[in-house]
PDB file of C-alpha atoms in Angstrom:
ATOM      1  CA  MET A  32      24.014  68.396   5.433  1.00  0.00           C
ATOM      2  CA  SER A  33      22.610  70.731   2.802  1.00  0.00           C
ATOM      3  CA  VAL A  34      21.077  74.011   3.853  1.00  0.00           C
ATOM      4  CA  PRO A  35      17.337  73.943   3.168  1.00  0.00           C
ATOM      5  CA  ASP A  36      15.678  76.429   0.875  1.00  0.00           C
ATOM      6  CA  GLU A  37      13.787  79.239   2.536  1.00  0.00           C
ATOM      7  CA  LEU A  38      10.640  81.145   1.610  1.00  0.00           C
ATOM      8  CA  GLN A  39       9.694  84.633   2.743  1.00  0.00           C
ATOM      9  CA  LEU A  40       5.905  84.753   3.119  1.00  0.00           C
ATOM     10  CA  ASP A  41       3.646  87.029   5.137  1.00  0.00           C
ATOM     11  CA  GLY A  42       6.688  88.354   6.964  1.00  0.00           C
ATOM     12  CA  ARG A  43       7.619  84.795   7.988  1.00  0.00           C
ATOM     13  CA  ARG A  44      10.639  82.694   7.118  1.00  0.00           C
ATOM     14  CA  VAL A  45       9.528  79.202   6.052  1.00  0.00           C
ATOM     15  CA  ALA A  46      12.270  76.603   5.689  1.00  0.00           C
ATOM     16  CA  VAL A  47      11.852  74.103   2.859  1.00  0.00           C
ATOM     17  CA  SER A  48      13.622  70.767   3.178  1.00  0.00           C
ATOM     18  CA  SER A  49      14.020  68.005   0.592  1.00  0.00           C
ATOM     19  CA  ARG A  50      12.415  70.100  -2.124  1.00  0.00           C
ATOM     20  CA  ASP A  51      13.248  67.507  -4.806  1.00  0.00           C
ATOM     21  CA  LYS A  52      11.729  64.565  -2.922  1.00  0.00           C
ATOM     22  CA  GLY A  53       9.114  62.847  -5.092  1.00  0.00           C
ATOM     23  CA  LEU A  54       5.693  62.533  -3.459  1.00  0.00           C
ATOM     24  CA  PHE A  55       3.652  61.296  -6.432  1.00  0.00           C
ATOM     25  CA  PRO A  56       4.422  58.430  -8.854  1.00  0.00           C
ATOM     26  CA  CYS A  57       4.139  60.865 -11.761  1.00  0.00           C
ATOM     27  CA  GLY A  58       7.163  62.715 -10.375  1.00  0.00           C
ATOM     28  CA  ILE A  59       5.563  65.692  -8.615  1.00  0.00           C
ATOM     29  CA  THR A  60       7.917  66.761  -5.851  1.00  0.00           C
ATOM     30  CA  LYS A  61       7.434  68.230  -2.408  1.00  0.00           C
ATOM     31  CA  GLY A  62       8.776  71.516  -3.707  1.00  0.00           C
ATOM     32  CA  GLU A  63       6.106  71.582  -6.389  1.00  0.00           C
ATOM     33  CA  LEU A  64       3.436  70.828  -3.776  1.00  0.00           C
ATOM     34  CA  ILE A  65       4.654  73.740  -1.641  1.00  0.00           C
ATOM     35  CA  ASP A  66       4.764  76.040  -4.660  1.00  0.00           C
ATOM     36  CA  TYR A  67       1.198  75.046  -5.490  1.00  0.00           C
ATOM     37  CA  TYR A  68      -0.135  75.920  -2.050  1.00  0.00           C
ATOM     38  CA  VAL A  69       1.677  79.261  -2.043  1.00  0.00           C
ATOM     39  CA  ARG A  70       0.224  80.139  -5.439  1.00  0.00           C
ATOM     40  CA  VAL A  71      -3.327  78.948  -4.696  1.00  0.00           C
ATOM     41  CA  ALA A  72      -3.421  80.594  -1.255  1.00  0.00           C
ATOM     42  CA  PRO A  73      -5.486  83.679  -2.303  1.00  0.00           C
ATOM     43  CA  HIS A  74      -8.261  81.340  -3.477  1.00  0.00           C
ATOM     44  CA  MET A  75      -7.970  78.839  -0.632  1.00  0.00           C
ATOM     45  CA  LEU A  76      -7.405  80.946   2.484  1.00  0.00           C
ATOM     46  CA  PRO A  77     -10.944  82.374   2.713  1.00  0.00           C
ATOM     47  CA  HIS A  78     -12.072  78.787   3.341  1.00  0.00           C
ATOM     48  CA  THR A  79      -9.326  77.786   5.793  1.00  0.00           C
ATOM     49  CA  ARG A  80      -9.160  80.852   8.030  1.00  0.00           C
ATOM     50  CA  HIS A  81     -10.584  80.609  11.565  1.00  0.00           C
ATOM     51  CA  ARG A  82     -11.151  76.867  11.156  1.00  0.00           C
ATOM     52  CA  ALA A  83      -9.504  73.822  12.758  1.00  0.00           C
ATOM     53  CA  LEU A  84      -7.437  71.931  10.196  1.00  0.00           C
ATOM     54  CA  THR A  85      -6.526  68.251  10.064  1.00  0.00           C
ATOM     55  CA  MET A  86      -3.420  67.279   8.107  1.00  0.00           C
ATOM     56  CA  HIS A  87      -3.294  64.226   5.833  1.00  0.00           C
ATOM     57  CA  ARG A  88       0.451  63.640   5.692  1.00  0.00           C
ATOM     58  CA  PHE A  89       2.521  61.392   3.418  1.00  0.00           C
ATOM     59  CA  PRO A  90       6.179  61.711   4.482  1.00  0.00           C
ATOM     60  CA  ASP A  91       7.231  58.871   2.163  1.00  0.00           C
ATOM     61  CA  GLY A  92       4.996  59.807  -0.747  1.00  0.00           C
ATOM     62  CA  ILE A  93       1.546  58.550  -1.674  1.00  0.00           C
ATOM     63  CA  ASP A  94       2.799  55.063  -2.537  1.00  0.00           C
ATOM     64  CA  GLN A  95       3.298  54.517   1.189  1.00  0.00           C
ATOM     65  CA  PRO A  96       0.650  54.721   3.914  1.00  0.00           C
ATOM     66  CA  GLY A  97      -0.043  58.246   5.077  1.00  0.00           C
ATOM     67  CA  PHE A  98      -1.691  59.329   8.288  1.00  0.00           C
ATOM     68  CA  PHE A  99      -4.176  61.894   9.566  1.00  0.00           C
ATOM     69  CA  GLN A 100      -2.854  64.266  12.181  1.00  0.00           C
ATOM     70  CA  LYS A 101      -5.176  66.516  14.156  1.00  0.00           C
ATOM     71  CA  HIS A 102      -2.853  67.569  16.968  1.00  0.00           C
ATOM     72  CA  MET A 103      -0.278  70.213  16.030  1.00  0.00           C
ATOM     73  CA  PRO A 104       3.226  68.976  16.923  1.00  0.00           C
ATOM     74  CA  ASP A 105       5.141  70.918  19.563  1.00  0.00           C
ATOM     75  CA  TYR A 106       7.912  71.759  17.088  1.00  0.00           C
ATOM     76  CA  PHE A 107       5.618  73.816  14.845  1.00  0.00           C
ATOM     77  CA  PRO A 108       6.633  77.504  15.042  1.00  0.00           C
ATOM     78  CA  ALA A 109       4.828  79.854  17.421  1.00  0.00           C
ATOM     79  CA  TRP A 110       3.639  82.116  14.605  1.00  0.00           C
ATOM     80  CA  ILE A 111       1.249  79.472  13.256  1.00  0.00           C
ATOM     81  CA  SER A 112      -2.317  80.130  14.394  1.00  0.00           C
ATOM     82  CA  ARG A 113      -3.962  77.388  16.398  1.00  0.00           C
ATOM     83  CA  THR A 114      -7.189  76.508  18.131  1.00  0.00           C
ATOM     84  CA  GLN A 115      -8.119  74.067  20.861  1.00  0.00           C
ATOM     85  CA  MET A 116     -10.997  71.662  20.450  1.00  0.00           C
ATOM     86  CA  ALA A 117     -12.393  69.645  23.320  1.00  0.00           C
ATOM     87  CA  LYS A 118     -12.260  65.876  23.145  1.00  0.00           C
ATOM     88  CA  GLU A 119     -13.059  63.149  25.603  1.00  0.00           C
ATOM     89  CA  GLY A 120     -10.508  63.442  28.388  1.00  0.00           C
ATOM     90  CA  GLY A 121      -8.825  66.620  27.179  1.00  0.00           C
ATOM     91  CA  THR A 122      -8.260  68.900  24.197  1.00  0.00           C
ATOM     92  CA  VAL A 123      -6.637  68.787  20.765  1.00  0.00           C
ATOM     93  CA  VAL A 124      -4.610  71.731  19.458  1.00  0.00           C
ATOM     94  CA  HIS A 125      -5.247  72.155  15.724  1.00  0.00           C
ATOM     95  CA  VAL A 126      -3.420  74.196  13.121  1.00  0.00           C
ATOM     96  CA  VAL A 127      -5.429  77.087  11.685  1.00  0.00           C
ATOM     97  CA  ALA A 128      -4.255  78.115   8.204  1.00  0.00           C
ATOM     98  CA  ASP A 129      -4.703  81.878   8.324  1.00  0.00           C
ATOM     99  CA  ASP A 130      -1.962  82.716   5.817  1.00  0.00           C
ATOM    100  CA  ALA A 131       0.087  81.416   2.910  1.00  0.00           C
ATOM    101  CA  ALA A 132       3.082  80.845   5.176  1.00  0.00           C
ATOM    102  CA  THR A 133       1.114  78.250   7.142  1.00  0.00           C
ATOM    103  CA  LEU A 134      -0.014  76.469   3.984  1.00  0.00           C
ATOM    104  CA  ALA A 135       3.617  76.344   2.842  1.00  0.00           C
ATOM    105  CA  TYR A 136       4.829  75.130   6.239  1.00  0.00           C
ATOM    106  CA  ILE A 137       2.404  72.217   6.473  1.00  0.00           C
ATOM    107  CA  ALA A 138       3.102  71.275   2.839  1.00  0.00           C
ATOM    108  CA  ASN A 139       6.770  71.064   3.825  1.00  0.00           C
ATOM    109  CA  GLN A 140       5.602  68.574   6.475  1.00  0.00           C
ATOM    110  CA  SER A 141       4.262  66.510   3.538  1.00  0.00           C
ATOM    111  CA  CYS A 142       0.672  67.447   4.306  1.00  0.00           C
ATOM    112  CA  ILE A 143      -0.779  66.794   0.890  1.00  0.00           C
ATOM    113  CA  THR A 144      -4.431  67.310   1.837  1.00  0.00           C
ATOM    114  CA  PRO A 145      -5.773  69.749   4.442  1.00  0.00           C
ATOM    115  CA  HIS A 146      -9.201  68.830   5.810  1.00  0.00           C
ATOM    116  CA  LEU A 147     -11.374  71.414   7.569  1.00  0.00           C
ATOM    117  CA  ALA A 148     -13.834  71.497  10.423  1.00  0.00           C
ATOM    118  CA  LEU A 149     -17.367  72.474   9.419  1.00  0.00           C
ATOM    119  CA  ALA A 150     -17.549  75.103  12.160  1.00  0.00           C
ATOM    120  CA  THR A 151     -15.349  78.101  12.904  1.00  0.00           C
ATOM    121  CA  SER A 152     -13.051  77.974  15.897  1.00  0.00           C
ATOM    122  CA  ASP A 153     -15.071  80.532  17.859  1.00  0.00           C
ATOM    123  CA  ARG A 154     -18.290  78.442  17.595  1.00  0.00           C
ATOM    124  CA  PRO A 155     -17.032  74.858  17.285  1.00  0.00           C
ATOM    125  CA  HIS A 156     -20.375  73.204  18.104  1.00  0.00           C
ATOM    126  CA  HIS A 157     -22.432  75.217  15.582  1.00  0.00           C
ATOM    127  CA  PRO A 158     -21.627  74.460  11.931  1.00  0.00           C
ATOM    128  CA  ASP A 159     -21.570  77.266   9.402  1.00  0.00           C
ATOM    129  CA  ARG A 160     -21.484  74.852   6.490  1.00  0.00           C
ATOM    130  CA  LEU A 161     -23.086  71.517   5.684  1.00  0.00           C
ATOM    131  CA  VAL A 162     -21.590  68.981   3.310  1.00  0.00           C
ATOM    132  CA  ILE A 163     -23.064  66.038   1.418  1.00  0.00           C
ATOM    133  CA  ASP A 164     -20.401  63.705   0.071  1.00  0.00           C
ATOM    134  CA  LEU A 165     -21.491  61.699  -2.969  1.00  0.00           C
ATOM    135  CA  ASP A 166     -19.282  58.612  -3.083  1.00  0.00           C
ATOM    136  CA  PRO A 167     -19.722  56.204  -6.010  1.00  0.00           C
ATOM    137  CA  SER A 168     -19.484  52.445  -5.582  1.00  0.00           C
ATOM    138  CA  ASP A 169     -17.979  52.069  -9.053  1.00  0.00           C
ATOM    139  CA  ASN A 170     -16.273  54.334 -11.582  1.00  0.00           C
ATOM    140  CA  ASP A 171     -19.491  55.657 -13.136  1.00  0.00           C
ATOM    141  CA  PHE A 172     -19.273  59.395 -12.507  1.00  0.00           C
ATOM    142  CA  GLY A 173     -22.536  59.852 -14.374  1.00  0.00           C
ATOM    143  CA  LYS A 174     -24.346  58.288 -11.396  1.00  0.00           C
ATOM    144  CA  VAL A 175     -22.715  60.840  -9.111  1.00  0.00           C
ATOM    145  CA  GLN A 176     -23.917  63.636 -11.366  1.00  0.00           C
ATOM    146  CA  GLU A 177     -27.446  62.205 -11.517  1.00  0.00           C
ATOM    147  CA  SER A 178     -27.501  61.931  -7.719  1.00  0.00           C
ATOM    148  CA  ALA A 179     -26.180  65.483  -7.325  1.00  0.00           C
ATOM    149  CA  ALA A 180     -28.853  66.822  -9.667  1.00  0.00           C
ATOM    150  CA  ALA A 181     -31.607  65.067  -7.693  1.00  0.00           C
ATOM    151  CA  LEU A 182     -30.344  66.399  -4.380  1.00  0.00           C
ATOM    152  CA  LYS A 183     -29.938  69.916  -5.770  1.00  0.00           C
ATOM    153  CA  GLN A 184     -33.497  69.869  -7.065  1.00  0.00           C
ATOM    154  CA  ALA A 185     -34.795  68.846  -3.640  1.00  0.00           C
ATOM    155  CA  LEU A 186     -32.694  71.501  -1.891  1.00  0.00           C
ATOM    156  CA  ASP A 187     -33.790  74.142  -4.411  1.00  0.00           C
ATOM    157  CA  ALA A 188     -37.404  73.268  -3.617  1.00  0.00           C
ATOM    158  CA  LEU A 189     -36.690  74.135   0.026  1.00  0.00           C
ATOM    159  CA  GLY A 190     -35.273  77.507  -0.970  1.00  0.00           C
ATOM    160  CA  LEU A 191     -31.724  76.512  -0.003  1.00  0.00           C
ATOM    161  CA  THR A 192     -28.678  77.743  -1.925  1.00  0.00           C
ATOM    162  CA  THR A 193     -26.089  75.100  -2.768  1.00  0.00           C
ATOM    163  CA  PHE A 194     -22.513  75.017  -4.010  1.00  0.00           C
ATOM    164  CA  VAL A 195     -20.676  72.087  -5.563  1.00  0.00           C
ATOM    165  CA  GLN A 196     -17.079  70.944  -5.949  1.00  0.00           C
ATOM    166  CA  THR A 197     -15.200  67.966  -7.219  1.00  0.00           C
ATOM    167  CA  THR A 198     -13.587  66.028  -4.403  1.00  0.00           C
ATOM    168  CA  GLY A 199     -10.454  65.380  -6.438  1.00  0.00           C
ATOM    169  CA  SER A 200     -11.005  61.744  -5.517  1.00  0.00           C
ATOM    170  CA  ARG A 201     -14.084  59.991  -6.964  1.00  0.00           C
ATOM    171  CA  GLY A 202     -17.182  62.042  -6.270  1.00  0.00           C
ATOM    172  CA  LEU A 203     -18.733  65.434  -5.636  1.00  0.00           C
ATOM    173  CA  HIS A 204     -19.379  67.487  -2.535  1.00  0.00           C
ATOM    174  CA  ILE A 205     -22.532  69.567  -2.200  1.00  0.00           C
ATOM    175  CA  LEU A 206     -22.060  72.387   0.316  1.00  0.00           C
ATOM    176  CA  LEU A 207     -24.548  74.690   1.977  1.00  0.00           C
ATOM    177  CA  PRO A 208     -23.313  77.727   3.910  1.00  0.00           C
ATOM    178  CA  LEU A 209     -25.346  77.917   7.124  1.00  0.00           C
ATOM    179  CA  GLU A 210     -26.401  80.480   9.638  1.00  0.00           C
ATOM    180  CA  PRO A 211     -24.618  78.947  12.680  1.00  0.00           C
ATOM    181  CA  ASN A 212     -27.691  78.906  14.907  1.00  0.00           C
ATOM    182  CA  ALA A 213     -28.116  75.121  15.289  1.00  0.00           C
ATOM    183  CA  ASP A 214     -25.757  72.572  16.795  1.00  0.00           C
ATOM    184  CA  PHE A 215     -24.226  69.644  14.942  1.00  0.00           C
ATOM    185  CA  ASP A 216     -26.679  67.060  16.264  1.00  0.00           C
ATOM    186  CA  THR A 217     -29.638  69.112  15.036  1.00  0.00           C
ATOM    187  CA  VAL A 218     -28.132  69.757  11.605  1.00  0.00           C
ATOM    188  CA  ARG A 219     -27.064  66.151  11.159  1.00  0.00           C
ATOM    189  CA  ALA A 220     -30.495  64.795  12.122  1.00  0.00           C
ATOM    190  CA  TRP A 221     -32.202  67.135   9.654  1.00  0.00           C
ATOM    191  CA  LEU A 222     -29.770  66.172   6.895  1.00  0.00           C
ATOM    192  CA  ARG A 223     -30.196  62.467   7.568  1.00  0.00           C
ATOM    193  CA  ASP A 224     -33.977  62.782   7.214  1.00  0.00           C
ATOM    194  CA  PHE A 225     -33.631  64.911   4.087  1.00  0.00           C
ATOM    195  CA  ALA A 226     -31.211  62.440   2.482  1.00  0.00           C
ATOM    196  CA  ALA A 227     -33.424  59.491   3.416  1.00  0.00           C
ATOM    197  CA  GLY A 228     -36.309  61.105   1.564  1.00  0.00           C
ATOM    198  CA  CYS A 229     -34.168  61.636  -1.533  1.00  0.00           C
ATOM    199  CA  VAL A 230     -32.878  58.064  -1.452  1.00  0.00           C
ATOM    200  CA  GLU A 231     -36.437  56.764  -1.118  1.00  0.00           C
ATOM    201  CA  GLU A 232     -37.276  58.551  -4.373  1.00  0.00           C
ATOM    202  CA  ALA A 233     -34.342  56.920  -6.198  1.00  0.00           C
ATOM    203  CA  PRO A 234     -33.494  53.668  -4.375  1.00  0.00           C
ATOM    204  CA  THR A 235     -31.658  52.088  -7.304  1.00  0.00           C
ATOM    205  CA  LEU A 236     -29.418  55.141  -7.740  1.00  0.00           C
ATOM    206  CA  MET A 237     -28.556  56.220  -4.194  1.00  0.00           C
ATOM    207  CA  THR A 238     -28.132  54.651  -0.777  1.00  0.00           C
ATOM    208  CA  LEU A 239     -27.466  55.567   2.844  1.00  0.00           C
ATOM    209  CA  GLU A 240     -25.934  52.134   3.439  1.00  0.00           C
ATOM    210  CA  MET A 241     -22.594  52.501   5.244  1.00  0.00           C
ATOM    211  CA  SER A 242     -21.419  48.991   4.380  1.00  0.00           C
ATOM    212  CA  LYS A 243     -19.644  48.971   1.022  1.00  0.00           C
ATOM    213  CA  ALA A 244     -20.641  45.337   0.577  1.00  0.00           C
ATOM    214  CA  LYS A 245     -24.318  46.300   0.751  1.00  0.00           C
ATOM    215  CA  ARG A 246     -24.236  49.341  -1.539  1.00  0.00           C
ATOM    216  CA  GLY A 247     -24.115  47.428  -4.798  1.00  0.00           C
ATOM    217  CA  ASP A 248     -23.473  49.901  -7.610  1.00  0.00           C
ATOM    218  CA  ARG A 249     -25.350  52.741  -5.936  1.00  0.00           C
ATOM    219  CA  VAL A 250     -23.960  56.137  -4.916  1.00  0.00           C
ATOM    220  CA  PHE A 251     -23.441  56.504  -1.177  1.00  0.00           C
ATOM    221  CA  VAL A 252     -25.007  59.728   0.106  1.00  0.00           C
ATOM    222  CA  ASP A 253     -22.634  60.387   2.984  1.00  0.00           C
ATOM    223  CA  THR A 254     -24.008  62.739   5.631  1.00  0.00           C
ATOM    224  CA  LEU A 255     -21.797  61.434   8.437  1.00  0.00           C
ATOM    225  CA  ARG A 256     -19.130  64.114   8.360  1.00  0.00           C
ATOM    226  CA  ASN A 257     -21.621  66.683   9.645  1.00  0.00           C
ATOM    227  CA  ALA A 258     -20.629  66.149  13.266  1.00  0.00           C
ATOM    228  CA  TYR A 259     -18.421  67.767  15.871  1.00  0.00           C
ATOM    229  CA  GLY A 260     -14.787  66.878  15.217  1.00  0.00           C
ATOM    230  CA  GLN A 261     -15.441  65.612  11.682  1.00  0.00           C
ATOM    231  CA  THR A 262     -13.931  67.257   8.620  1.00  0.00           C
ATOM    232  CA  ALA A 263     -14.305  67.739   4.872  1.00  0.00           C
ATOM    233  CA  VAL A 264     -11.611  68.268   2.268  1.00  0.00           C
ATOM    234  CA  ALA A 265     -10.713  71.935   1.819  1.00  0.00           C
ATOM    235  CA  PRO A 266     -11.566  73.674  -1.460  1.00  0.00           C
ATOM    236  CA  TYR A 267      -8.455  73.685  -3.679  1.00  0.00           C
ATOM    237  CA  ALA A 268      -6.782  70.952  -1.598  1.00  0.00           C
ATOM    238  CA  VAL A 269      -4.588  68.445  -3.424  1.00  0.00           C
ATOM    239  CA  ARG A 270      -5.584  64.797  -3.097  1.00  0.00           C
ATOM    240  CA  ALA A 271      -3.183  61.906  -2.571  1.00  0.00           C
ATOM    241  CA  ARG A 272      -3.780  60.367  -5.974  1.00  0.00           C
ATOM    242  CA  ASP A 273      -1.502  60.178  -8.999  1.00  0.00           C
ATOM    243  CA  HIS A 274      -1.183  63.430 -10.986  1.00  0.00           C
ATOM    244  CA  ALA A 275      -2.262  65.379  -7.858  1.00  0.00           C
ATOM    245  CA  PRO A 276      -5.937  66.141  -8.561  1.00  0.00           C
ATOM    246  CA  VAL A 277      -7.439  69.164  -6.834  1.00  0.00           C
ATOM    247  CA  ALA A 278     -10.787  69.517  -5.044  1.00  0.00           C
ATOM    248  CA  THR A 279     -12.245  72.197  -7.290  1.00  0.00           C
ATOM    249  CA  PRO A 280     -15.234  74.519  -6.784  1.00  0.00           C
ATOM    250  CA  LEU A 281     -17.529  74.449  -9.826  1.00  0.00           C
ATOM    251  CA  ARG A 282     -20.654  76.036 -11.256  1.00  0.00           C
ATOM    252  CA  TRP A 283     -23.574  73.640 -11.192  1.00  0.00           C
ATOM    253  CA  ASP A 284     -23.746  73.476 -14.987  1.00  0.00           C
ATOM    254  CA  GLU A 285     -20.070  72.481 -15.060  1.00  0.00           C
ATOM    255  CA  ALA A 286     -20.542  69.828 -12.379  1.00  0.00           C
ATOM    256  CA  LEU A 287     -23.329  68.194 -14.362  1.00  0.00           C
ATOM    257  CA  SER A 288     -21.667  68.463 -17.777  1.00  0.00           C
ATOM    258  CA  SER A 289     -20.568  65.432 -19.767  1.00  0.00           C
ATOM    259  CA  GLY A 290     -16.921  66.467 -19.699  1.00  0.00           C
ATOM    260  CA  MET A 291     -16.608  66.634 -15.918  1.00  0.00           C
ATOM    261  CA  SER A 292     -14.893  64.077 -13.685  1.00  0.00           C
ATOM    262  CA  ALA A 293     -13.950  64.015 -10.027  1.00  0.00           C
ATOM    263  CA  GLY A 294     -10.256  64.391 -10.786  1.00  0.00           C
ATOM    264  CA  LYS A 295     -10.443  66.608 -13.855  1.00  0.00           C
ATOM    265  CA  TYR A 296      -8.365  69.448 -12.420  1.00  0.00           C
ATOM    266  CA  THR A 297      -4.842  68.909 -11.127  1.00  0.00           C
ATOM    267  CA  ILE A 298      -2.041  71.119  -9.867  1.00  0.00           C
ATOM    268  CA  ALA A 299      -0.857  71.191 -13.486  1.00  0.00           C
ATOM    269  CA  SER A 300      -4.141  72.543 -14.872  1.00  0.00           C
ATOM    270  CA  ILE A 301      -5.993  74.369 -12.076  1.00  0.00           C
ATOM    271  CA  PHE A 302      -4.313  77.755 -12.598  1.00  0.00           C
ATOM    272  CA  ARG A 303      -5.341  77.881 -16.228  1.00  0.00           C
ATOM    273  CA  ARG A 304      -8.913  77.420 -15.010  1.00  0.00           C
ATOM    274  CA  LEU A 305      -8.535  80.085 -12.329  1.00  0.00           C
ATOM    275  CA  ALA A 306      -7.234  82.546 -14.923  1.00  0.00           C
ATOM    276  CA  GLN A 307     -10.072  81.878 -17.372  1.00  0.00           C
ATOM    277  CA  VAL A 308     -13.167  81.257 -15.208  1.00  0.00           C
ATOM    278  CA  ASP A 309     -14.829  83.632 -12.768  1.00  0.00           C
ATOM    279  CA  ASP A 310     -14.986  82.281  -9.230  1.00  0.00           C
ATOM    280  CA  PRO A 311     -18.038  79.966  -9.179  1.00  0.00           C
ATOM    281  CA  TRP A 312     -18.230  80.385  -5.399  1.00  0.00           C
ATOM    282  CA  ALA A 313     -18.018  84.184  -5.413  1.00  0.00           C
ATOM    283  CA  ASP A 314     -21.224  84.391  -3.346  1.00  0.00           C
ATOM    284  CA  PHE A 315     -20.302  81.628  -0.896  1.00  0.00           C
ATOM    285  CA  PHE A 316     -19.504  83.897   2.043  1.00  0.00           C
ATOM    286  CA  GLN A 317     -22.484  86.144   1.358  1.00  0.00           C
ATOM    287  CA  THR A 318     -24.858  83.165   1.525  1.00  0.00           C
ATOM    288  CA  THR A 319     -26.320  81.944   4.802  1.00  0.00           C
ATOM    289  CA  ASN A 320     -28.985  79.270   4.617  1.00  0.00           C
ATOM    290  CA  THR A 321     -31.364  78.612   7.483  1.00  0.00           C
ATOM    291  CA  LEU A 322     -32.482  75.000   7.520  1.00  0.00           C
ATOM    292  CA  PRO A 323     -36.238  74.268   7.827  1.00  0.00           C
ATOM    293  CA  LEU A 324     -35.777  72.453  11.130  1.00  0.00           C
TER     294      LEU A 324
END
């Protein structure tokens, strides 16, 4: 048996096994995934700290079915931060990625995509961010951009400050940092009413229809993840798609530009962007919207 590689991060020793194992059809290996998360950690950790994390794991690579794992396995080392969340009949112990060592450790467990709770672990029933997921029914990203622009305009009119990112999959996420003074049910009800009004203004472009068969070619305005126990993909997370696209925070003008796509940035190109472009979410943690409930 070969001795696994080892990383020294944050004063921790993180073993790396099967570094050369391919996870993506294009040839990206587990070692490259781990290296990515270590390198991107300074940009990603402000969003993952103090927040329950759900792992989307692909032990046999993305060509095989992966699985979502909320509960932290017993064999995870004691130095990894964790939080308990209540569920029906008990609790779930989640990983909390407070440091680069944790990001590297879960990547070594073939967690390709970390997903985050929309509330911090100290106030799990009161979201401090709201997310609108724009999911296209076809491959027309222009419809996603048109929908995002319409929603932004309506949110701007309410005096609310928005941020946008590619999902790394097919659409865009619109995020609003929130003052955590309302519970999930209240926030979700407000968002559902807001989205319904926007869809009513553009019924051939957008829909709230959950059934894919009934959406036609419209963009699904998904508000459903704004609930206790639900998650959204972490900023700078890798997605389980070929060439390893990255969920990337953008400026609004970038998001709506003709050259943008949901999977434009990958682990091969994201660091060039980070070196050349000022952080488009620099004000994210200084922004706290209060919804007009």
